[in-house]
Amino acid sequence: SYISRDIMTVSRNLNSSRNNFNSLLAKEEYLRDLRADYAFAKNNIAFLKDSFLVGDRAIDFIREIEKISSRTGNTEEIKITAPQTEKDGGLNYIGFQVFLYGDFNGLMDFLAELENGKYQAAVIGLRIIKAGENNTIYNQNQAINIEAVDIRSILDIQVYIL
């Protein structure tokens, strides 16, 4: 009976040691993954930093929208709707409303370029309106003839800032 008690004690100690060893292996794997994530972030910090708009440089994003609009065959009107607002997660952003005039393919091309563009931006709202019989829109007190326009899209965009 002393021998069986000793065997049970040694068996429990062995199981405990095995569990501790397995726990150490899991922690070692976690640390290895953490080191890899850190190395990736460290190597890409410049890219990540440049993808955020600097707070007082909303004009840079407006210029980018104008370039994308031109490349995708659209006409645009841009308004700032929320200057430097804090989002739930603590990220700051500037809100824009972009009125885009063109066709559906141009809208899809615009969205693709915006998604793959220079800045971290999120389209939080999109409304598409089919062009009617009156194809004249007044943009900043200037009439724009949009005869070639099939749709008018209204995009609500948040651009994240530092």
PDB file of C-alpha atoms in Angstrom:
ATOM      1  CA  SER A   1       0.000   0.000   0.000  1.00  0.00           C
ATOM      2  CA  TYR A   2       2.952   2.367   0.611  1.00  0.00           C
ATOM      3  CA  ILE A   3       4.234   1.479  -2.846  1.00  0.00           C
ATOM      4  CA  SER A   4       0.860   2.120  -4.510  1.00  0.00           C
ATOM      5  CA  ARG A   5       0.607   5.478  -2.710  1.00  0.00           C
ATOM      6  CA  ASP A   6       4.109   6.401  -3.885  1.00  0.00           C
ATOM      7  CA  ILE A   7       3.253   5.331  -7.432  1.00  0.00           C
ATOM      8  CA  MET A   8       0.113   7.517  -7.386  1.00  0.00           C
ATOM      9  CA  THR A   9       2.100  10.486  -6.051  1.00  0.00           C
ATOM     10  CA  VAL A  10       4.777  10.074  -8.715  1.00  0.00           C
ATOM     11  CA  SER A  11       2.051   9.673 -11.377  1.00  0.00           C
ATOM     12  CA  ARG A  12       0.329  12.902 -10.250  1.00  0.00           C
ATOM     13  CA  ASN A  13       3.635  14.752 -10.242  1.00  0.00           C
ATOM     14  CA  LEU A  14       4.398  13.413 -13.721  1.00  0.00           C
ATOM     15  CA  ASN A  15       0.988  14.547 -15.022  1.00  0.00           C
ATOM     16  CA  SER A  16       1.472  17.952 -13.433  1.00  0.00           C
ATOM     17  CA  SER A  17       4.930  18.264 -14.997  1.00  0.00           C
ATOM     18  CA  ARG A  18       3.530  17.199 -18.383  1.00  0.00           C
ATOM     19  CA  ASN A  19       0.776  19.859 -18.144  1.00  0.00           C
ATOM     20  CA  ASN A  20       3.338  22.509 -17.189  1.00  0.00           C
ATOM     21  CA  PHE A  21       5.530  21.475 -20.119  1.00  0.00           C
ATOM     22  CA  ASN A  22       2.579  21.662 -22.562  1.00  0.00           C
ATOM     23  CA  SER A  23       1.681  25.074 -21.163  1.00  0.00           C
ATOM     24  CA  LEU A  24       5.258  26.260 -21.724  1.00  0.00           C
ATOM     25  CA  LEU A  25       5.139  24.989 -25.326  1.00  0.00           C
ATOM     26  CA  ALA A  26       1.914  26.948 -25.939  1.00  0.00           C
ATOM     27  CA  LYS A  27       3.441  30.088 -24.419  1.00  0.00           C
ATOM     28  CA  GLU A  28       6.577  29.651 -26.505  1.00  0.00           C
ATOM     29  CA  GLU A  29       4.461  29.387 -29.679  1.00  0.00           C
ATOM     30  CA  TYR A  30       2.505  32.499 -28.642  1.00  0.00           C
ATOM     31  CA  LEU A  31       5.747  34.440 -28.088  1.00  0.00           C
ATOM     32  CA  ARG A  32       7.073  33.293 -31.481  1.00  0.00           C
ATOM     33  CA  ASP A  33       3.884  34.576 -33.163  1.00  0.00           C
ATOM     34  CA  LEU A  34       4.092  37.816 -31.202  1.00  0.00           C
ATOM     35  CA  ARG A  35       7.694  38.357 -32.318  1.00  0.00           C
ATOM     36  CA  ALA A  36       6.685  37.747 -35.955  1.00  0.00           C
ATOM     37  CA  ASP A  37       3.783  40.222 -35.671  1.00  0.00           C
ATOM     38  CA  TYR A  38       6.086  42.814 -34.114  1.00  0.00           C
ATOM     39  CA  ALA A  39       8.691  42.337 -36.856  1.00  0.00           C
ATOM     40  CA  PHE A  40       5.990  42.739 -39.528  1.00  0.00           C
ATOM     41  CA  ALA A  41       4.626  45.912 -37.903  1.00  0.00           C
ATOM     42  CA  LYS A  42       8.106  47.342 -37.422  1.00  0.00           C
ATOM     43  CA  ASN A  43       8.995  46.733 -41.082  1.00  0.00           C
ATOM     44  CA  ASN A  44       5.741  48.324 -42.281  1.00  0.00           C
ATOM     45  CA  ILE A  45       5.447  51.248 -39.872  1.00  0.00           C
ATOM     46  CA  ALA A  46       6.375  53.831 -42.514  1.00  0.00           C
ATOM     47  CA  PHE A  47       3.748  52.485 -44.913  1.00  0.00           C
ATOM     48  CA  LEU A  48       1.104  52.425 -42.195  1.00  0.00           C
ATOM     49  CA  LYS A  49       1.975  55.914 -40.996  1.00  0.00           C
ATOM     50  CA  ASP A  50       1.764  57.343 -44.528  1.00  0.00           C
ATOM     51  CA  SER A  51      -1.674  55.784 -45.071  1.00  0.00           C
ATOM     52  CA  PHE A  52      -3.255  58.059 -42.448  1.00  0.00           C
ATOM     53  CA  LEU A  53      -4.173  61.613 -43.296  1.00  0.00           C
ATOM     54  CA  VAL A  54      -2.473  64.277 -41.209  1.00  0.00           C
ATOM     55  CA  GLY A  55      -5.189  66.143 -39.280  1.00  0.00           C
ATOM     56  CA  ASP A  56      -4.938  69.556 -40.891  1.00  0.00           C
ATOM     57  CA  ARG A  57      -4.342  68.285 -44.433  1.00  0.00           C
ATOM     58  CA  ALA A  58      -7.887  67.464 -45.616  1.00  0.00           C
ATOM     59  CA  ILE A  59      -6.939  69.079 -48.931  1.00  0.00           C
ATOM     60  CA  ASP A  60      -4.625  66.119 -49.661  1.00  0.00           C
ATOM     61  CA  PHE A  61      -7.553  63.704 -49.539  1.00  0.00           C
ATOM     62  CA  ILE A  62      -9.718  66.044 -51.628  1.00  0.00           C
ATOM     63  CA  ARG A  63      -6.999  66.130 -54.300  1.00  0.00           C
ATOM     64  CA  GLU A  64      -6.783  62.332 -54.185  1.00  0.00           C
ATOM     65  CA  ILE A  65     -10.573  62.061 -54.693  1.00  0.00           C
ATOM     66  CA  GLU A  66     -10.388  64.465 -57.638  1.00  0.00           C
ATOM     67  CA  LYS A  67      -7.616  62.373 -59.250  1.00  0.00           C
ATOM     68  CA  ILE A  68      -9.509  59.109 -58.723  1.00  0.00           C
ATOM     69  CA  SER A  69     -12.683  60.670 -60.098  1.00  0.00           C
ATOM     70  CA  SER A  70     -10.867  61.890 -63.198  1.00  0.00           C
ATOM     71  CA  ARG A  71      -9.169  58.521 -63.813  1.00  0.00           C
ATOM     72  CA  THR A  72     -12.468  56.651 -63.492  1.00  0.00           C
ATOM     73  CA  GLY A  73     -14.476  58.937 -65.793  1.00  0.00           C
ATOM     74  CA  ASN A  74     -16.582  60.588 -63.110  1.00  0.00           C
ATOM     75  CA  THR A  75     -17.327  64.152 -62.065  1.00  0.00           C
ATOM     76  CA  GLU A  76     -17.345  64.902 -58.352  1.00  0.00           C
ATOM     77  CA  GLU A  77     -18.420  67.391 -55.733  1.00  0.00           C
ATOM     78  CA  ILE A  78     -16.847  67.091 -52.272  1.00  0.00           C
ATOM     79  CA  LYS A  79     -17.986  68.403 -48.899  1.00  0.00           C
ATOM     80  CA  ILE A  80     -16.412  68.023 -45.466  1.00  0.00           C
ATOM     81  CA  THR A  81     -19.164  66.821 -43.135  1.00  0.00           C
ATOM     82  CA  ALA A  82     -17.312  66.052 -39.882  1.00  0.00           C
ATOM     83  CA  PRO A  83     -14.005  67.800 -39.256  1.00  0.00           C
ATOM     84  CA  GLN A  84     -11.739  65.803 -36.926  1.00  0.00           C
ATOM     85  CA  THR A  85     -14.212  63.646 -35.042  1.00  0.00           C
ATOM     86  CA  GLU A  86     -13.348  60.789 -32.692  1.00  0.00           C
ATOM     87  CA  LYS A  87     -14.784  57.379 -33.508  1.00  0.00           C
ATOM     88  CA  ASP A  88     -15.773  54.774 -30.917  1.00  0.00           C
ATOM     89  CA  GLY A  89     -12.444  52.940 -31.020  1.00  0.00           C
ATOM     90  CA  GLY A  90     -10.501  56.121 -30.348  1.00  0.00           C
ATOM     91  CA  LEU A  91      -9.536  56.629 -34.004  1.00  0.00           C
ATOM     92  CA  ASN A  92      -9.906  60.149 -35.303  1.00  0.00           C
ATOM     93  CA  TYR A  93     -11.390  60.782 -38.713  1.00  0.00           C
ATOM     94  CA  ILE A  94     -12.615  63.473 -41.038  1.00  0.00           C
ATOM     95  CA  GLY A  95     -16.003  62.898 -42.637  1.00  0.00           C
ATOM     96  CA  PHE A  96     -16.551  63.659 -46.307  1.00  0.00           C
ATOM     97  CA  GLN A  97     -19.575  63.500 -48.548  1.00  0.00           C
ATOM     98  CA  VAL A  98     -18.725  62.897 -52.188  1.00  0.00           C
ATOM     99  CA  PHE A  99     -21.302  63.387 -54.932  1.00  0.00           C
ATOM    100  CA  LEU A 100     -20.173  61.342 -57.914  1.00  0.00           C
ATOM    101  CA  TYR A 101     -21.690  61.741 -61.393  1.00  0.00           C
ATOM    102  CA  GLY A 102     -21.080  59.037 -63.978  1.00  0.00           C
ATOM    103  CA  ASP A 103     -22.126  55.506 -64.786  1.00  0.00           C
ATOM    104  CA  PHE A 104     -22.206  52.331 -62.716  1.00  0.00           C
ATOM    105  CA  ASN A 105     -18.880  51.037 -64.043  1.00  0.00           C
ATOM    106  CA  GLY A 106     -17.250  54.360 -63.192  1.00  0.00           C
ATOM    107  CA  LEU A 107     -18.650  54.113 -59.662  1.00  0.00           C
ATOM    108  CA  MET A 108     -17.265  50.575 -59.259  1.00  0.00           C
ATOM    109  CA  ASP A 109     -13.855  51.685 -60.575  1.00  0.00           C
ATOM    110  CA  PHE A 110     -13.916  54.668 -58.210  1.00  0.00           C
ATOM    111  CA  LEU A 111     -14.698  52.454 -55.212  1.00  0.00           C
ATOM    112  CA  ALA A 112     -11.941  49.991 -56.156  1.00  0.00           C
ATOM    113  CA  GLU A 113      -9.358  52.785 -56.450  1.00  0.00           C
ATOM    114  CA  LEU A 114     -10.516  54.331 -53.182  1.00  0.00           C
ATOM    115  CA  GLU A 115     -10.196  50.968 -51.411  1.00  0.00           C
ATOM    116  CA  ASN A 116      -6.686  50.424 -52.775  1.00  0.00           C
ATOM    117  CA  GLY A 117      -5.766  54.082 -52.488  1.00  0.00           C
ATOM    118  CA  LYS A 118      -3.242  56.021 -50.509  1.00  0.00           C
ATOM    119  CA  TYR A 119      -5.341  56.719 -47.399  1.00  0.00           C
ATOM    120  CA  GLN A 120      -7.163  54.616 -44.802  1.00  0.00           C
ATOM    121  CA  ALA A 121     -10.783  55.384 -45.609  1.00  0.00           C
ATOM    122  CA  ALA A 122     -14.137  53.722 -45.030  1.00  0.00           C
ATOM    123  CA  VAL A 123     -17.271  54.210 -47.112  1.00  0.00           C
ATOM    124  CA  ILE A 124     -19.974  54.236 -44.447  1.00  0.00           C
ATOM    125  CA  GLY A 125     -22.866  55.186 -46.704  1.00  0.00           C
ATOM    126  CA  LEU A 126     -23.680  54.869 -50.395  1.00  0.00           C
ATOM    127  CA  ARG A 127     -26.788  56.049 -52.212  1.00  0.00           C
ATOM    128  CA  ILE A 128     -27.259  55.655 -55.954  1.00  0.00           C
ATOM    129  CA  ILE A 129     -29.821  57.719 -57.842  1.00  0.00           C
ATOM    130  CA  LYS A 130     -30.662  57.097 -61.480  1.00  0.00           C
ATOM    131  CA  ALA A 131     -30.383  60.238 -63.603  1.00  0.00           C
ATOM    132  CA  GLY A 132     -33.759  61.633 -64.583  1.00  0.00           C
ATOM    133  CA  GLU A 133     -34.930  63.787 -67.449  1.00  0.00           C
ATOM    134  CA  ASN A 134     -33.460  66.957 -65.982  1.00  0.00           C
ATOM    135  CA  ASN A 135     -29.765  66.301 -66.485  1.00  0.00           C
ATOM    136  CA  THR A 136     -28.497  69.614 -65.173  1.00  0.00           C
ATOM    137  CA  ILE A 137     -27.055  69.787 -61.697  1.00  0.00           C
ATOM    138  CA  TYR A 138     -25.930  72.980 -60.009  1.00  0.00           C
ATOM    139  CA  ASN A 139     -22.508  72.561 -58.449  1.00  0.00           C
ATOM    140  CA  GLN A 140     -21.200  75.550 -56.483  1.00  0.00           C
ATOM    141  CA  ASN A 141     -23.430  78.000 -58.425  1.00  0.00           C
ATOM    142  CA  GLN A 142     -22.283  76.556 -61.732  1.00  0.00           C
ATOM    143  CA  ALA A 143     -24.515  74.457 -63.983  1.00  0.00           C
ATOM    144  CA  ILE A 144     -23.046  71.102 -65.015  1.00  0.00           C
ATOM    145  CA  ASN A 145     -24.587  69.309 -67.974  1.00  0.00           C
ATOM    146  CA  ILE A 146     -24.551  65.629 -67.179  1.00  0.00           C
ATOM    147  CA  GLU A 147     -26.115  64.175 -70.325  1.00  0.00           C
ATOM    148  CA  ALA A 148     -23.623  61.306 -70.322  1.00  0.00           C
ATOM    149  CA  VAL A 149     -24.398  60.595 -66.671  1.00  0.00           C
ATOM    150  CA  ASP A 150     -26.434  57.502 -65.871  1.00  0.00           C
ATOM    151  CA  ILE A 151     -26.320  57.774 -62.111  1.00  0.00           C
ATOM    152  CA  ARG A 152     -25.557  60.139 -59.277  1.00  0.00           C
ATOM    153  CA  SER A 153     -23.917  58.489 -56.276  1.00  0.00           C
ATOM    154  CA  ILE A 154     -23.615  59.965 -52.818  1.00  0.00           C
ATOM    155  CA  LEU A 155     -20.799  58.492 -50.749  1.00  0.00           C
ATOM    156  CA  ASP A 156     -20.283  59.132 -47.046  1.00  0.00           C
ATOM    157  CA  ILE A 157     -16.595  58.545 -46.346  1.00  0.00           C
ATOM    158  CA  GLN A 158     -14.526  58.581 -43.166  1.00  0.00           C
ATOM    159  CA  VAL A 159     -10.800  59.172 -43.616  1.00  0.00           C
ATOM    160  CA  TYR A 160      -8.701  58.244 -40.612  1.00  0.00           C
ATOM    161  CA  ILE A 161      -6.203  60.796 -39.381  1.00  0.00           C
ATOM    162  CA  LEU A 162      -3.220  60.962 -37.043  1.00  0.00           C
TER     163      LEU A 162
END
